[in-house]
Short mmCIF file of C-alpha atoms in Angstrom, two decimals:
data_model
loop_
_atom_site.label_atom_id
_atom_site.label_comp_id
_atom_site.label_asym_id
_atom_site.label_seq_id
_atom_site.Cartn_x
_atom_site.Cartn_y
_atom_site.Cartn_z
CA UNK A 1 2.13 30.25 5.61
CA UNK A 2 0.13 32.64 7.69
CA UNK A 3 -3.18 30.89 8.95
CA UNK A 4 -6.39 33.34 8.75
CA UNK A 5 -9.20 30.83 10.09
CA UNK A 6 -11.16 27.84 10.06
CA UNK A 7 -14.42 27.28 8.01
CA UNK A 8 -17.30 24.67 8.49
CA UNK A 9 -15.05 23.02 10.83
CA UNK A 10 -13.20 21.07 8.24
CA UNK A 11 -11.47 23.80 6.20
CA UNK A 12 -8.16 25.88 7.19
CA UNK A 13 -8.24 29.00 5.60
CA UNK A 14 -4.39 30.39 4.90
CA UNK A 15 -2.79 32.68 3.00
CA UNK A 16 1.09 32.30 1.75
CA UNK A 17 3.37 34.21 -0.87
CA UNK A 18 0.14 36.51 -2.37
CA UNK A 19 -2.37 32.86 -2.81
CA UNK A 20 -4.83 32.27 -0.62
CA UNK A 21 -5.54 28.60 0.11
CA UNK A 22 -8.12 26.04 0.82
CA UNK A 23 -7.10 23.07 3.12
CA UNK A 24 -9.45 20.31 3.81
CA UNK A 25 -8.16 19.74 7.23
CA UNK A 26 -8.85 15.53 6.99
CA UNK A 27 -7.22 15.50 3.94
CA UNK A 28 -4.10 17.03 5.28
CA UNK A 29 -4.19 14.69 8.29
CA UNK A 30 -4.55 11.84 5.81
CA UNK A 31 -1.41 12.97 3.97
CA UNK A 32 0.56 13.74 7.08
CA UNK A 33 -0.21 9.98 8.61
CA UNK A 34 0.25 8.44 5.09
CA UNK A 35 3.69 10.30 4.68
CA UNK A 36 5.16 9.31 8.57
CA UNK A 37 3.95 5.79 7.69
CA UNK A 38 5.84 5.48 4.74
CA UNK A 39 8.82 6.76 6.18
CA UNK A 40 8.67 4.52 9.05
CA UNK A 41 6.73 1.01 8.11
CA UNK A 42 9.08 -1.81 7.71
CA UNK A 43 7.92 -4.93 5.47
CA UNK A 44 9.03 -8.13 6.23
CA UNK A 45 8.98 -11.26 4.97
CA UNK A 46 7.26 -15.23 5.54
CA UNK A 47 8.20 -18.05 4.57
CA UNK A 48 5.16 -20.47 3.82
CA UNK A 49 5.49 -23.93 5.11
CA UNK A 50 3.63 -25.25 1.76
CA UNK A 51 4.44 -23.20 -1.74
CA UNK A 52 0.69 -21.96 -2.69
CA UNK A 53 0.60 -21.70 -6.61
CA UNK A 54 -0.58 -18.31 -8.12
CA UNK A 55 -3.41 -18.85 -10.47
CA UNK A 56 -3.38 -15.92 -13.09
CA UNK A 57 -3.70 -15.01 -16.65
CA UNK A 58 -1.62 -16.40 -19.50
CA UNK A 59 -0.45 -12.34 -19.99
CA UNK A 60 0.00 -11.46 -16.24
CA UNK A 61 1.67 -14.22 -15.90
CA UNK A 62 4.67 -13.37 -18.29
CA UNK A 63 4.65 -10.04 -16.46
CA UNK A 64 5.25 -11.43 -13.54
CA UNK A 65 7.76 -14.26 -15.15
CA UNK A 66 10.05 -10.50 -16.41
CA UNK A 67 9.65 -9.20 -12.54
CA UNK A 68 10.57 -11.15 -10.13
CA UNK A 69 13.19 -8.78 -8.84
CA UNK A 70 10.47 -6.60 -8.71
CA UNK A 71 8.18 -8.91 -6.26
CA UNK A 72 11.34 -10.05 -4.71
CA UNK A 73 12.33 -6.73 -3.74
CA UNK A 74 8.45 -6.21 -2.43
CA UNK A 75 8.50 -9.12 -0.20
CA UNK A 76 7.11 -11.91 -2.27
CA UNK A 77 9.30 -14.66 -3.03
CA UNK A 78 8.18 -16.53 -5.85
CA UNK A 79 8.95 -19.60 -7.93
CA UNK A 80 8.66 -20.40 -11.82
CA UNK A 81 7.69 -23.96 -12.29
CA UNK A 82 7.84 -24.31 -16.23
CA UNK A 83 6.62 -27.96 -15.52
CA UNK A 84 2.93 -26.77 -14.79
CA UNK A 85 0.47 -25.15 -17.34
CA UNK A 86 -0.22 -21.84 -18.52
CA UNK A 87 -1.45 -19.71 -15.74
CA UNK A 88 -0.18 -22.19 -13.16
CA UNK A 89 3.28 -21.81 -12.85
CA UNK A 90 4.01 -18.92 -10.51
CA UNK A 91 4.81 -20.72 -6.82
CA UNK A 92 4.26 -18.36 -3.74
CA UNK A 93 7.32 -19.05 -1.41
CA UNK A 94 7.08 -16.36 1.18
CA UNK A 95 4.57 -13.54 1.79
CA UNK A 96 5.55 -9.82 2.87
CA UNK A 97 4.04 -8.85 6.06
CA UNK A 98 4.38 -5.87 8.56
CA UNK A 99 2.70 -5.51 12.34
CA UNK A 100 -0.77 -7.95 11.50
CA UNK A 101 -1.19 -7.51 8.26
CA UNK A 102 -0.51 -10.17 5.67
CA UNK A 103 -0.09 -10.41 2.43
CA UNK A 104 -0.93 -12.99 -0.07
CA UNK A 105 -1.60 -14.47 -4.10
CA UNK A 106 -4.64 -11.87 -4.67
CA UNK A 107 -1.51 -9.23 -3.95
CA UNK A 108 0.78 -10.76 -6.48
CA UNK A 109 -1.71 -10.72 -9.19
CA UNK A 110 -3.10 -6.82 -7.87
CA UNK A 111 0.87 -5.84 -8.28
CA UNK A 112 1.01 -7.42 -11.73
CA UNK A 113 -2.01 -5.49 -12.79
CA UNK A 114 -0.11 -2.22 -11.64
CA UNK A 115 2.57 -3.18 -13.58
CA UNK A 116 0.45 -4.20 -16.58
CA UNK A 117 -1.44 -1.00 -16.75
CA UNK A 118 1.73 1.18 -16.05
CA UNK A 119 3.75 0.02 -18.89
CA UNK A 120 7.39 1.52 -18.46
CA UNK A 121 6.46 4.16 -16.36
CA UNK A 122 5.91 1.38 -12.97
CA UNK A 123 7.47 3.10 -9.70
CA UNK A 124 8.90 0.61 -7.71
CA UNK A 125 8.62 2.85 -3.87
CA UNK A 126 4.56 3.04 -5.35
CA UNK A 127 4.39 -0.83 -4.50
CA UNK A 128 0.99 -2.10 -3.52
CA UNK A 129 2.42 -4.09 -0.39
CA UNK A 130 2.99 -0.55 0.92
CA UNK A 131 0.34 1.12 -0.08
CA UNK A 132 -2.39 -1.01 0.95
CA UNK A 133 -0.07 -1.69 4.69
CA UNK A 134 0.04 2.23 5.04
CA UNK A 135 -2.95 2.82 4.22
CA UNK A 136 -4.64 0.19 6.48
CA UNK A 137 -2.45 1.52 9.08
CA UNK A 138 -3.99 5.29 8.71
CA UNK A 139 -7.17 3.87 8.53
CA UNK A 140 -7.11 2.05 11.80
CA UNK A 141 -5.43 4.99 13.32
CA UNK A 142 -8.20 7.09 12.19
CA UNK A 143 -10.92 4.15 14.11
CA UNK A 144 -9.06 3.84 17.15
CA UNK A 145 -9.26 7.88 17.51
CA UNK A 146 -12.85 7.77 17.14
CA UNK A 147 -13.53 5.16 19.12
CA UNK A 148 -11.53 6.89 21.63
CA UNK A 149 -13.21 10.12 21.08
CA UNK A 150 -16.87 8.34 21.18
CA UNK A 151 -15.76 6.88 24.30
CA UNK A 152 -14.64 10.03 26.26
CA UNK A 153 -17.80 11.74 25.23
CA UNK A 154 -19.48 9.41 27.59
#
């Protein structure tokens, strides 16, 4: 890729193979952060002192009933307690966590969702507890630089 310039101070102007191309320049930062974070976040896991019970729907609760390897393997260790009543039988045994960031029963039921509205096609390395950590984590990254920036301006 042969680099020809920079426009509006956000755009990288390059040319590669006969195409010229566009780059938002935050965007590709964003991607680049996002992409080193995945590679390199590790999530680990809590136990809770106290189970906390997982109220949810009667349907995302069968979805998450036919999972649990899924959450398992996503840091969330969870109980079935056919004893309770519909919606109320999912326990919450240990949380996934990585550097400060916790995770917790609005995740479970966010995860179900995804799986809900994916069908078949739900990607397992797409998991919300990564996501949302990496994310977060490229987002802070992105403050800290500004406030470092705003600082050294003064």
């Amino acid at each position: 890729m042969h680099i020809i310039g920079q426009f509006n101070l956000g755009f990288i102007i390059a040319y590669l193979d006969g195409d010229l191309y566009i780059l938002d320049q935050h965007a590709c930062d964003e991607k680049y952060r996002f992409e080193s974070l995945q590679r390199t976040t590790q999530i680990h896991q809590q136990p809770l002192i106290h189970p906390l019970t997982v109220e949810t729907s009667p349907a995302l609760e069968v979805i998450i009933t036919e999972n649990l390897e899924l959450f398992s393997s996503n840091g969330f260790k969870l109980r079935v307690d056919a004893e309770q009543s519909t919606g109320k039988r999912i326990q919450l045994l240990s949380v996934p966590f990585s550097k400060s960031i916790h995770f917790g029963v609005d995740d479970v039921n966010e995860l179900a969702s995804m799986i809900s509205d994916s069908g078949d096609q739900y990607d397992n390395d797409e998991a919300i507890t990564q996501r949302t950590n990496k994310a977060y984590l490229g987002l802070k990254n992105d403050i800290c630089l500004l406030y470092t920036s705003d600082a050294a301006d003064e």
